Coordinates of C-alpha atoms in Angstrom, one line a residue:
Chain K
M1 CA 0.4 55.4 -7.4
P2 CA 3.2 54.3 -5.1
D3 CA 5.7 55.2 -7.9
T4 CA 4.6 58.9 -8.1
Q5 CA 4.5 59.1 -4.3
E6 CA 8.1 58.2 -4.0
H7 CA 9.2 61.3 -5.8
M8 CA 7.1 63.7 -3.9
A9 CA 8.8 65.8 -1.3
P10 CA 6.2 66.0 1.5
I11 CA 6.0 62.3 1.8
R12 CA 5.7 62.1 5.6
P13 CA 2.2 63.3 6.4
R14 CA 0.6 61.5 3.5
N15 CA 2.4 58.3 4.3
K16 CA 1.3 58.5 7.9
K17 CA -2.3 59.0 6.8
R18 CA -2.1 56.0 4.6
V19 CA -0.8 53.9 7.4
T20 CA -3.8 54.7 9.6
A21 CA -6.3 54.0 6.9
G22 CA -4.5 50.7 6.2
S23 CA -4.4 49.8 9.9
L24 CA -8.0 50.6 10.2
A25 CA -8.8 48.1 7.5
T26 CA -6.5 45.6 9.1
H27 CA -8.3 46.1 12.5
A28 CA -11.6 45.7 10.8
V29 CA -10.6 42.3 9.3
L30 CA -9.0 41.1 12.4
S31 CA -11.9 42.2 14.7
F32 CA -14.3 40.4 12.4
G33 CA -12.2 37.2 12.7
A34 CA -12.0 37.6 16.5
L35 CA -15.7 38.0 16.7
V36 CA -16.2 34.8 14.8
M37 CA -13.8 33.0 17.2
V38 CA -15.4 34.2 20.3
F39 CA -19.1 34.7 19.5
P40 CA -20.1 31.1 19.9
F41 CA -19.0 31.3 23.5
F42 CA -21.2 34.3 24.1
W43 CA -24.1 32.5 22.5
Q44 CA -23.4 29.6 24.7
L45 CA -23.6 31.7 27.8
L46 CA -26.7 33.5 26.7
T47 CA -28.4 30.1 25.9
A48 CA -27.4 28.7 29.3
L49 CA -29.2 31.6 30.9
K50 CA -32.4 31.2 29.0
T51 CA -35.3 28.9 29.9
L52 CA -35.9 25.8 27.9
A53 CA -39.0 27.3 26.4
E54 CA -37.2 30.4 25.3
T55 CA -34.5 28.5 23.5
S56 CA -37.1 26.9 21.2
R57 CA -38.6 30.2 20.2
V58 CA -38.5 31.3 16.5
P59 CA -36.9 33.7 15.8
P60 CA -34.4 33.2 18.6
T61 CA -34.1 36.0 21.2
F62 CA -30.7 37.5 21.7
L63 CA -30.7 38.3 25.4
P64 CA -32.6 36.1 27.8
D65 CA -36.0 37.4 28.8
D66 CA -35.2 36.8 32.4
W67 CA -31.7 35.7 33.5
N68 CA -32.1 32.3 34.9
W69 CA -29.3 30.3 36.5
R70 CA -31.1 27.1 37.1
S71 CA -29.4 25.2 34.3
F72 CA -26.1 25.5 36.2
D73 CA -27.7 23.8 39.2
D74 CA -29.2 21.1 36.9
V75 CA -25.8 20.3 35.6
F76 CA -24.5 19.5 39.0
T77 CA -27.6 17.6 40.1
G78 CA -28.2 15.7 36.9
L79 CA -24.7 14.3 36.6
P80 CA -21.9 13.5 39.1
F81 CA -20.4 16.7 37.7
R82 CA -18.2 17.4 40.8
E83 CA -16.7 13.9 40.6
M84 CA -16.1 14.4 36.9
L85 CA -14.3 17.7 37.4
T86 CA -12.2 16.0 40.1
N87 CA -11.3 13.2 37.8
S88 CA -10.2 15.7 35.1
V89 CA -8.0 17.4 37.6
I90 CA -6.4 14.1 38.7
N91 CA -6.0 13.0 35.1
T92 CA -4.4 16.3 34.1
V93 CA -2.1 16.5 37.1
G94 CA -1.1 12.9 36.8
R95 CA -0.1 13.1 33.2
T96 CA 1.6 16.4 33.5
L97 CA 3.7 15.4 36.5
G98 CA 4.5 12.1 34.9
Q99 CA 5.7 13.6 31.7
L100 CA 7.8 16.3 33.5
V101 CA 9.6 13.6 35.6
F102 CA 10.0 10.8 33.0
C103 CA 10.6 13.0 30.0
S104 CA 13.1 15.3 31.7
L105 CA 15.1 12.4 33.0
A106 CA 15.4 10.6 29.7
A107 CA 15.8 13.9 27.8
Y108 CA 18.8 14.8 30.0
A109 CA 20.4 11.4 29.4
F110 CA 19.9 11.6 25.7
A111 CA 21.2 15.2 25.5
R112 CA 24.1 15.2 27.9
M113 CA 25.4 11.7 28.7
Q114 CA 27.5 9.3 26.7
F115 CA 26.4 5.7 26.7
R116 CA 26.3 2.7 24.5
G117 CA 23.2 2.4 22.3
R118 CA 22.2 6.1 22.8
N119 CA 21.3 6.8 19.2
V120 CA 19.5 3.5 18.6
L121 CA 17.4 4.0 21.8
F122 CA 16.6 7.6 20.9
A123 CA 15.4 6.6 17.4
L124 CA 13.3 3.9 19.0
F125 CA 11.8 6.3 21.5
L126 CA 11.1 8.8 18.7
S127 CA 9.3 6.2 16.7
V128 CA 6.5 6.4 19.3
L129 CA 5.7 9.8 17.7
M130 CA 4.8 8.2 14.4
V131 CA 2.2 5.7 15.7
P132 CA -1.4 7.0 15.7
S133 CA -2.7 6.7 19.2
S134 CA -5.9 4.9 18.2
L135 CA -3.8 2.0 17.0
L136 CA -2.7 1.3 20.5
V137 CA -6.0 1.7 22.3
L138 CA -7.1 -1.9 22.2
P139 CA -4.1 -3.5 23.8
Q140 CA -3.7 -0.6 26.2
Y141 CA -7.2 -1.3 27.3
D142 CA -6.2 -5.0 27.8
I143 CA -3.3 -4.0 30.0
I144 CA -5.3 -1.7 32.2
Q145 CA -7.9 -4.4 32.5
R146 CA -5.3 -7.0 33.5
F147 CA -4.0 -4.6 36.2
G148 CA -7.6 -4.4 37.4
L149 CA -7.6 -0.7 36.9
L150 CA -10.6 -0.2 34.7
N151 CA -12.8 2.6 36.1
S152 CA -10.0 4.0 38.3
A153 CA -8.1 7.2 38.4
P154 CA -4.8 5.8 37.3
A155 CA -6.4 4.2 34.3
L156 CA -6.9 7.7 32.9
F157 CA -3.4 9.0 33.2
L158 CA -1.1 5.9 33.1
P159 CA -0.3 5.6 29.4
G160 CA -0.3 9.4 28.9
M161 CA 2.6 9.9 31.5
F162 CA 5.1 8.8 28.9
S163 CA 5.7 11.0 25.9
A164 CA 8.1 11.0 23.0
F165 CA 7.1 14.5 22.1
G166 CA 8.0 15.8 25.6
T167 CA 11.3 13.9 25.6
F168 CA 12.2 15.4 22.2
M169 CA 11.3 18.9 23.2
L170 CA 13.2 18.9 26.5
R171 CA 16.2 17.3 24.9
Q172 CA 16.5 20.2 22.4
F173 CA 16.7 22.5 25.4
F174 CA 19.2 20.5 27.4
L175 CA 21.4 20.5 24.2
T176 CA 21.7 24.3 24.3
L177 CA 23.1 24.5 27.9
P178 CA 26.9 25.1 28.3
K179 CA 29.1 22.1 29.1
E180 CA 31.1 24.0 31.7
L181 CA 28.3 23.9 34.2
E182 CA 28.3 20.2 34.4
E183 CA 32.1 19.9 34.5
A184 CA 32.4 22.4 37.3
A185 CA 29.7 20.6 39.4
R186 CA 31.4 17.2 38.8
I187 CA 34.7 18.6 40.0
D188 CA 32.9 19.7 43.1
G189 CA 31.9 16.1 43.6
A190 CA 28.3 16.2 42.5
G191 CA 26.8 13.0 41.2
S192 CA 24.8 12.7 38.0
F193 CA 21.5 13.0 39.6
R194 CA 22.5 15.9 41.6
I195 CA 23.8 17.8 38.6
F196 CA 20.6 17.0 36.8
W197 CA 18.3 18.0 39.6
S198 CA 19.9 21.1 41.1
I199 CA 21.8 22.6 38.1
M200 CA 20.4 21.5 34.8
L201 CA 16.7 21.2 35.5
P202 CA 16.3 24.7 36.9
L203 CA 17.9 26.1 33.7
I204 CA 15.3 24.6 31.4
R205 CA 12.4 25.9 33.5
P206 CA 10.8 27.8 30.5
A207 CA 10.7 24.5 28.5
L208 CA 9.3 22.6 31.5
A209 CA 6.5 25.2 31.9
A210 CA 5.7 25.1 28.2
L211 CA 5.5 21.3 28.2
A212 CA 3.4 21.3 31.3
V213 CA 0.9 23.7 29.9
I214 CA 0.4 21.9 26.6
T215 CA 0.3 18.5 28.3
A216 CA -2.3 19.8 30.7
M217 CA -4.4 21.0 27.8
W218 CA -4.2 17.8 25.9
S219 CA -5.1 15.8 29.1
W220 CA -8.0 18.0 30.0
N221 CA -9.4 17.7 26.5
D222 CA -8.7 14.1 25.7
L223 CA -11.8 12.1 24.8
L224 CA -11.2 8.7 23.2
W225 CA -9.1 7.1 25.9
P226 CA -11.2 8.1 28.9
L227 CA -14.3 7.0 27.0
V228 CA -12.8 3.6 26.6
V229 CA -11.3 2.9 30.0
N230 CA -13.7 4.6 32.4
T231 CA -17.3 3.9 31.5
D232 CA -18.6 4.5 35.0
P233 CA -19.9 8.1 35.1
E234 CA -18.4 8.7 38.5
K235 CA -15.0 7.8 37.2
M236 CA -15.1 9.7 33.9
P237 CA -13.3 13.0 33.4
I238 CA -15.4 15.9 32.3
S239 CA -14.5 15.5 28.6
A240 CA -16.2 12.1 28.5
G241 CA -18.8 13.1 31.0
L242 CA -20.2 15.8 28.8
T243 CA -21.1 13.2 26.2
S244 CA -23.4 11.5 28.7
L245 CA -24.9 14.9 29.4
E246 CA -25.8 15.0 25.7
G247 CA -27.5 11.6 25.9
Q248 CA -29.4 12.5 29.1
F249 CA -30.5 16.1 28.3
E250 CA -30.8 15.4 24.6
T251 CA -32.8 18.6 23.7
N252 CA -32.2 20.6 26.8
Y253 CA -29.8 23.1 25.3
P254 CA -29.6 25.4 28.3
V255 CA -28.3 22.6 30.5
M256 CA -25.9 21.4 27.8
M257 CA -24.5 24.9 27.3
A258 CA -24.2 25.4 31.0
G259 CA -22.4 22.1 31.3
S260 CA -20.0 22.9 28.4
L261 CA -19.2 26.3 30.0
V262 CA -18.4 24.8 33.4
A263 CA -16.3 22.1 31.8
S264 CA -14.3 24.5 29.6
L265 CA -13.8 27.1 32.3
P266 CA -10.9 25.7 34.2
M267 CA -8.7 25.3 31.1
L268 CA -9.7 28.7 29.9
L269 CA -8.7 30.2 33.2
V270 CA -5.4 28.4 33.1
Y271 CA -5.0 29.7 29.6
L272 CA -5.7 33.3 30.6
F273 CA -3.2 33.2 33.4
L274 CA -0.5 31.3 31.6
Q275 CA -0.9 32.7 28.1
R276 CA 2.7 33.3 27.6
H277 CA 3.6 29.6 28.2
F278 CA 0.8 28.5 25.9
V279 CA 2.1 30.6 23.1
Q280 CA 5.6 29.5 23.8
S281 CA 4.7 25.8 23.9
V282 CA 3.0 26.0 20.5
A283 CA 5.7 28.1 19.0
L284 CA 8.3 25.6 20.3
S285 CA 6.5 22.5 19.1
G286 CA 6.3 24.3 15.8
S287 CA 9.9 25.4 15.3
K288 CA 11.9 22.7 17.0
S289 CA 10.5 19.6 15.2
Chain X
M1 CA 42.1 25.1 57.6
S2 CA 45.6 25.1 56.3
V3 CA 46.4 25.3 52.7
F4 CA 47.9 21.8 52.4
P5 CA 44.8 19.6 53.0
A6 CA 42.8 21.9 50.6
T7 CA 45.1 21.1 47.7
A8 CA 45.0 17.5 48.6
A9 CA 41.3 17.5 48.5
A10 CA 41.3 19.3 45.2
K11 CA 43.6 16.7 43.8
A12 CA 41.3 13.9 45.1
K13 CA 38.4 15.7 43.5
E14 CA 40.2 15.9 40.2
R15 CA 41.0 12.2 40.3
R16 CA 37.4 11.4 41.0
A17 CA 36.3 13.8 38.2
S18 CA 38.5 12.1 35.6
A19 CA 37.3 8.7 36.8
A20 CA 33.7 9.8 36.3
A21 CA 34.3 11.1 32.8
P22 CA 32.2 9.4 30.2
R23 CA 33.8 6.1 29.4
P24 CA 32.2 2.8 28.5
G25 CA 31.2 0.9 31.6
S26 CA 31.9 3.8 33.9
R27 CA 29.5 4.9 36.6
N28 CA 28.3 7.8 34.5
Q29 CA 27.4 5.4 31.7
R30 CA 25.3 3.2 34.0
A31 CA 23.7 6.3 35.5
A32 CA 22.4 7.2 32.0
Y33 CA 20.5 3.9 31.9
W34 CA 18.8 4.8 35.2
F35 CA 17.8 8.1 33.7
I36 CA 16.2 6.4 30.8
A37 CA 14.7 3.4 32.5
P38 CA 11.4 4.9 33.8
L39 CA 10.4 6.3 30.4
G40 CA 11.7 3.1 28.7
I41 CA 9.6 0.9 30.9
G42 CA 6.5 3.0 30.2
F43 CA 7.1 3.0 26.5
A44 CA 7.7 -0.8 26.5
L45 CA 4.5 -1.4 28.4
F46 CA 2.2 1.1 26.8
Y47 CA 3.6 1.6 23.3
F48 CA 5.9 -1.1 22.0
W49 CA 4.2 -4.1 23.5
P50 CA 0.7 -2.8 22.4
L51 CA 2.0 -2.2 18.9
L52 CA 3.0 -5.8 18.6
Q53 CA -0.3 -6.9 20.2
T54 CA -2.4 -4.9 17.8
F55 CA -0.4 -6.5 15.0
Y56 CA -1.2 -9.9 16.4
F57 CA -4.9 -9.0 17.1
S58 CA -5.3 -8.0 13.5
F59 CA -4.8 -11.7 12.5
T60 CA -7.3 -13.0 15.1
E61 CA -10.9 -13.2 15.9
F62 CA -12.1 -12.1 19.4
G63 CA -14.2 -14.8 20.8
A64 CA -17.1 -14.7 23.3
F65 CA -14.9 -15.9 26.2
G66 CA -12.2 -13.3 25.7
G67 CA -9.9 -15.5 23.7
H68 CA -8.2 -14.7 20.4
T69 CA -8.4 -17.2 17.6
F70 CA -5.9 -17.0 14.7
I71 CA -7.8 -16.5 11.5
G72 CA -5.0 -15.4 9.1
T73 CA -5.7 -12.4 6.9
D74 CA -9.5 -12.6 7.1
N75 CA -9.7 -9.3 8.9
Y76 CA -7.8 -7.5 6.3
A77 CA -10.0 -9.0 3.6
R78 CA -13.1 -7.8 5.6
V79 CA -11.6 -4.3 5.9
I80 CA -10.9 -4.0 2.2
Q81 CA -14.2 -5.4 1.1
D82 CA -16.3 -3.4 3.6
V83 CA -18.1 -0.4 2.0
T84 CA -18.3 1.5 5.2
V85 CA -14.5 1.4 5.5
W86 CA -14.1 3.1 2.1
Q87 CA -16.7 5.6 3.0
A88 CA -15.0 6.4 6.2
L89 CA -11.7 6.7 4.4
V90 CA -13.2 9.1 1.9
N91 CA -14.8 11.1 4.7
T92 CA -11.5 11.2 6.5
L93 CA -9.7 12.5 3.4
I94 CA -12.4 15.2 3.0
Y95 CA -11.8 16.2 6.6
S96 CA -8.1 16.5 5.9
V97 CA -8.7 18.7 2.9
I98 CA -11.1 20.9 4.7
G99 CA -8.9 21.0 7.7
L100 CA -6.0 22.2 5.6
T101 CA -7.9 25.5 4.8
A102 CA -7.0 26.5 8.4
L103 CA -3.5 27.1 7.1
P104 CA -4.1 29.9 4.5
I105 CA -6.5 31.6 7.0
A106 CA -3.8 31.4 9.7
I107 CA -1.1 32.7 7.4
V108 CA -3.2 35.7 6.3
V109 CA -4.1 36.6 9.9
A110 CA -0.5 36.1 11.0
S111 CA 0.8 38.4 8.3
L112 CA -1.8 41.0 9.1
L113 CA -0.7 40.8 12.7
N114 CA 2.9 41.3 11.6
R115 CA 2.0 44.8 10.3
R116 CA 4.5 47.3 11.8
G117 CA 3.1 49.4 14.6
L118 CA -0.2 47.5 14.8
R119 CA -1.7 47.7 18.3
G120 CA -3.5 44.9 20.2
V121 CA -1.5 42.0 18.6
S122 CA -1.5 40.0 21.8
V123 CA -5.3 40.6 22.3
Y124 CA -6.1 39.3 18.8
R125 CA -3.7 36.3 19.3
A126 CA -5.4 35.5 22.6
L127 CA -8.9 35.6 21.1
Y128 CA -8.1 33.5 18.1
F129 CA -6.5 30.9 20.3
V130 CA -9.5 30.5 22.6
P131 CA -11.4 27.9 20.5
F132 CA -8.3 25.7 20.4
V133 CA -8.0 25.6 24.2
T134 CA -11.7 24.9 24.7
L135 CA -12.9 21.4 25.4
P136 CA -13.7 19.8 22.0
V137 CA -16.8 18.3 23.4
A138 CA -18.0 21.7 24.5
V139 CA -17.1 23.1 21.0
G140 CA -19.1 20.3 19.4
L141 CA -22.2 21.0 21.6
V142 CA -22.1 24.8 20.9
W143 CA -21.9 24.3 17.2
N144 CA -24.6 21.7 17.2
W145 CA -26.8 24.4 18.8
L146 CA -25.7 27.0 16.2
Y147 CA -26.4 24.5 13.4
N148 CA -29.7 23.4 14.8
G149 CA -32.3 23.2 12.0
D150 CA -35.2 24.6 13.9
F151 CA -33.9 27.0 16.5
G152 CA -30.3 27.5 15.4
L153 CA -28.8 31.0 15.1
L154 CA -27.0 30.1 11.8
N155 CA -30.3 29.5 9.9
E156 CA -31.6 32.7 11.4
I157 CA -28.7 34.8 10.2
L158 CA -28.7 33.2 6.8
G159 CA -32.4 33.8 6.6
W160 CA -31.7 37.6 6.6
F161 CA -29.9 37.0 3.3
G162 CA -32.8 34.9 1.9
V163 CA -31.1 31.5 2.4
D164 CA -33.6 28.7 3.2
R165 CA -33.6 26.9 6.5
H166 CA -31.3 23.9 6.5
Y167 CA -30.6 20.9 8.8
W168 CA -26.8 21.2 8.7
V169 CA -25.7 18.2 10.7
S170 CA -28.5 15.7 9.9
D171 CA -28.4 16.2 6.2
P172 CA -25.9 13.8 4.7
S173 CA -25.0 16.3 1.9
T174 CA -23.8 19.0 4.3
A175 CA -22.9 17.2 7.6
V176 CA -19.2 16.5 6.6
Y177 CA -18.7 20.2 5.7
A178 CA -20.5 21.5 8.7
I179 CA -18.2 19.4 11.0
G180 CA -15.1 20.3 8.8
T181 CA -15.9 24.0 9.3
V182 CA -15.8 23.6 13.0
M183 CA -12.5 21.8 12.8
V184 CA -11.1 24.7 10.9
W185 CA -12.6 27.2 13.3
S186 CA -11.1 25.5 16.3
T187 CA -7.6 24.9 14.9
T188 CA -6.9 28.2 13.2
G189 CA -5.5 29.8 16.4
Y190 CA -3.0 27.0 16.8
Y191 CA -1.5 27.5 13.3
L192 CA -1.7 31.2 13.8
I193 CA 0.8 31.0 16.6
I194 CA 3.1 28.7 14.7
F195 CA 3.0 31.1 11.7
M196 CA 3.6 34.1 13.9
A197 CA 6.7 32.5 15.3
G198 CA 7.8 31.7 11.7
I199 CA 7.2 35.2 10.5
K200 CA 9.1 36.6 13.4
G201 CA 12.1 34.8 12.0
I202 CA 12.0 36.7 8.8
P203 CA 14.4 39.7 8.9
Q204 CA 12.5 43.0 8.9
D205 CA 15.1 44.5 6.5
Y206 CA 13.7 42.5 3.7
Y207 CA 10.3 44.2 4.1
E208 CA 11.9 47.6 4.4
A209 CA 14.0 47.1 1.3
A210 CA 11.0 45.8 -0.7
E211 CA 8.9 48.8 0.5
L212 CA 11.6 51.2 -0.6
D213 CA 11.5 49.5 -4.0
G214 CA 7.8 50.3 -4.1
A215 CA 6.5 46.8 -3.5
G216 CA 2.9 46.8 -2.2
A217 CA 1.6 44.8 0.7
L218 CA 0.4 42.0 -1.5
R219 CA 3.6 41.9 -3.5
R220 CA 5.6 41.7 -0.2
F221 CA 3.4 38.9 1.0
F222 CA 3.9 36.7 -2.1
T223 CA 7.6 37.5 -2.6
I224 CA 8.9 37.6 0.9
T225 CA 6.5 36.2 3.5
L226 CA 5.3 33.1 1.7
P227 CA 8.6 31.7 0.3
L228 CA 10.4 32.4 3.6
L229 CA 7.6 30.8 5.6
S230 CA 7.5 27.7 3.4
P231 CA 9.5 25.5 5.9
T232 CA 7.0 26.4 8.6
L233 CA 4.1 25.9 6.3
F234 CA 5.5 22.5 5.4
F235 CA 5.7 21.5 9.1
A236 CA 2.2 22.8 9.8
S237 CA 0.7 21.0 6.8
I238 CA 2.1 17.7 8.0
I239 CA 0.8 18.2 11.5
C240 CA -2.5 19.3 10.2
M241 CA -2.9 16.4 7.9
I242 CA -1.9 13.8 10.5
N243 CA -4.3 15.3 13.0
S244 CA -7.2 15.5 10.7
L245 CA -6.7 11.9 9.6
Q246 CA -7.1 10.9 13.2
T247 CA -10.1 13.1 13.8
F248 CA -12.7 11.6 16.2
D249 CA -13.9 13.9 19.0
L250 CA -15.9 16.4 17.1
I251 CA -17.6 13.9 14.9
Y252 CA -18.4 11.6 17.8
I253 CA -20.0 14.5 19.8
M254 CA -21.7 16.3 16.9
M255 CA -23.3 13.2 15.4
G256 CA -24.2 11.2 18.5
E257 CA -25.5 7.7 17.8
K258 CA -28.8 8.3 16.2
N259 CA -28.1 10.9 13.6
P260 CA -29.3 9.8 10.1
A261 CA -26.2 11.1 8.5
I262 CA -23.8 9.2 10.7
G263 CA -22.5 6.9 8.0
D264 CA -21.8 9.9 5.8
T265 CA -19.6 11.6 8.4
Q266 CA -17.9 8.6 10.1
S267 CA -14.1 8.9 10.2
V268 CA -11.8 5.9 10.2
V269 CA -11.0 6.4 13.9
G270 CA -14.8 6.7 14.6
L271 CA -15.4 3.4 12.8
F272 CA -12.5 1.9 14.7
Y273 CA -14.1 2.9 18.0
K274 CA -17.4 1.4 16.9
W275 CA -15.9 -1.9 15.9
A276 CA -13.6 -2.3 18.8
F277 CA -15.8 -1.2 21.7
I278 CA -19.4 -1.4 20.6
E279 CA -19.5 -4.3 18.1
N280 CA -16.6 -6.2 19.8
A281 CA -14.9 -6.9 16.5
Q282 CA -11.5 -6.3 17.9
G283 CA -9.5 -8.2 15.2
A284 CA -11.1 -6.3 12.4
A285 CA -10.7 -3.0 14.3
A286 CA -7.0 -3.7 14.7
A287 CA -6.7 -4.4 11.0
L288 CA -8.5 -1.1 10.3
A289 CA -6.1 0.8 12.6
F290 CA -3.2 -0.6 10.6
L291 CA -4.8 0.4 7.4
L292 CA -5.0 4.0 8.8
M293 CA -1.4 3.9 9.8
V294 CA -0.4 2.9 6.3
V295 CA -2.5 5.7 4.8
I296 CA -0.9 8.3 7.2
A297 CA 2.6 7.0 6.4
A298 CA 1.9 7.1 2.7
L299 CA 0.5 10.6 2.7
T300 CA 3.3 11.9 5.0
Y301 CA 5.9 10.3 2.6
L302 CA 4.2 11.9 -0.3
Q303 CA 4.4 15.3 1.4
F304 CA 8.1 14.8 2.0
R305 CA 8.6 13.9 -1.6
L306 CA 6.7 17.0 -2.8
Q307 CA 8.4 19.4 -0.4
K308 CA 11.4 19.8 -2.8
R309 CA 9.1 21.5 -5.3
W310 CA 7.8 24.2 -3.0
V311 CA 9.7 24.5 0.3
H312 CA 12.6 27.0 0.3
Y313 CA 15.2 26.6 3.0
A314 CA 17.2 29.8 3.5

């Protein structure tokens, strides 16, 4: 069929029509996929608004009989939910700031400065990428314990402040900057740190934003490490705290769904506002490695 | 300001500049170490030293009073002889294989989104990415609810098609697949973005030329998109495999501690967590972690060896 079409004179209108039919099909497939992706969250919200009795009805009701917000109160009274959210924020901010500072400093040195042992050190630093994080949990726990930091805020974010991935990613960006900028600044008498801070760092702002966004997401969602170091509910971030919600309200699905929603909401909002940076960070981590 | 002092200052600056030029032992060289030091100290403390320690732990037994006693390779012997380890390893490999199905789905969606003149691309992209951003614990809880044998929506929907009620996550024969499906659901959006970036790098002319030659959409996908995307696909498959081999969160949250199917879904990291922090078998846990690292390294190496057969670099 495409062969004959090619030889026909009035190709334009037909072609156009075919495109719309095709794009309709495309939209149908894509919308179905999108529905599968998002529907569980609608169901989560609807469940959170039902009463416990209604959730155990067979067949399940779609919309709540009467919209009831009590489960959201129960989440905050049944668990130190406010503290957990605060811990998550501290953890996320701590890790992200740490990575931005430590990784950008090292990345700059590796990308733009000459020094003995540079390649060896860089290879050594990159080797951190290869080691599965669970392998290090035991001794990391020992270190945190020895510092007397178990069940504290710094315990959550200390190891996560140092990242080989972040260093690698930022280094790639520093490598793309023109050399003349540094030379000009040096002639004007600026020291290494000043050049780094006021000239080079602002130029890689998109990469910093991308790293910040992806680190924030990983920190907010991290489970194994917080579960290990902070066992006191008041010191847990929300990712670990939700698991104790599961233990406590074992079959109370409305409360569990309400808790999940509240816990996911901050990151979802960050995502909605900073979508561009999210996409960029993923695309970067994908193409630059 | 007269002209003369200015040139003098410029000359002085020039001298200083050449003095600060990168040369072994110069101030610039020492500055570099200061730039690296904070990260280096962090790595030494939290990565390099722990790595050595885990290695040491794996040859010791953790005593009641917090001391480590050297016991040679006993832990490794225990790991190799333990049936639960092999089961966890098999489960972990199953998760990896299921997890990889996110890649073809993501590629298909990415190439659909690449359609010329398609509207709403960013909306679709945003919606597909939402599960990946959501807290894994929350994801696990929602799916447990959807999977629920008595009141779950999934059974209800399948019931319309005459499928019998099923206890998806407590039946050992389906639990791994139920969890694996959620893994795929939550990671597809991530790979979608990676593939969209990859497809963007393919020159549009290729598609136009193929279209002029009468190649249909399927033909264009298999002769242009897929081969030119293979380096991206290679990277994604390595990331995907490494991540699924380390899977823990979803299983931990979806299975809890009392689920009858727990042994049938346990991953290696899940078993590690149980040994290290619940049963206090730190030495054996360390040995297990090393075993996992060896498996990951071996599979990654294998992928790199196989890449010559199917990855095309332009």
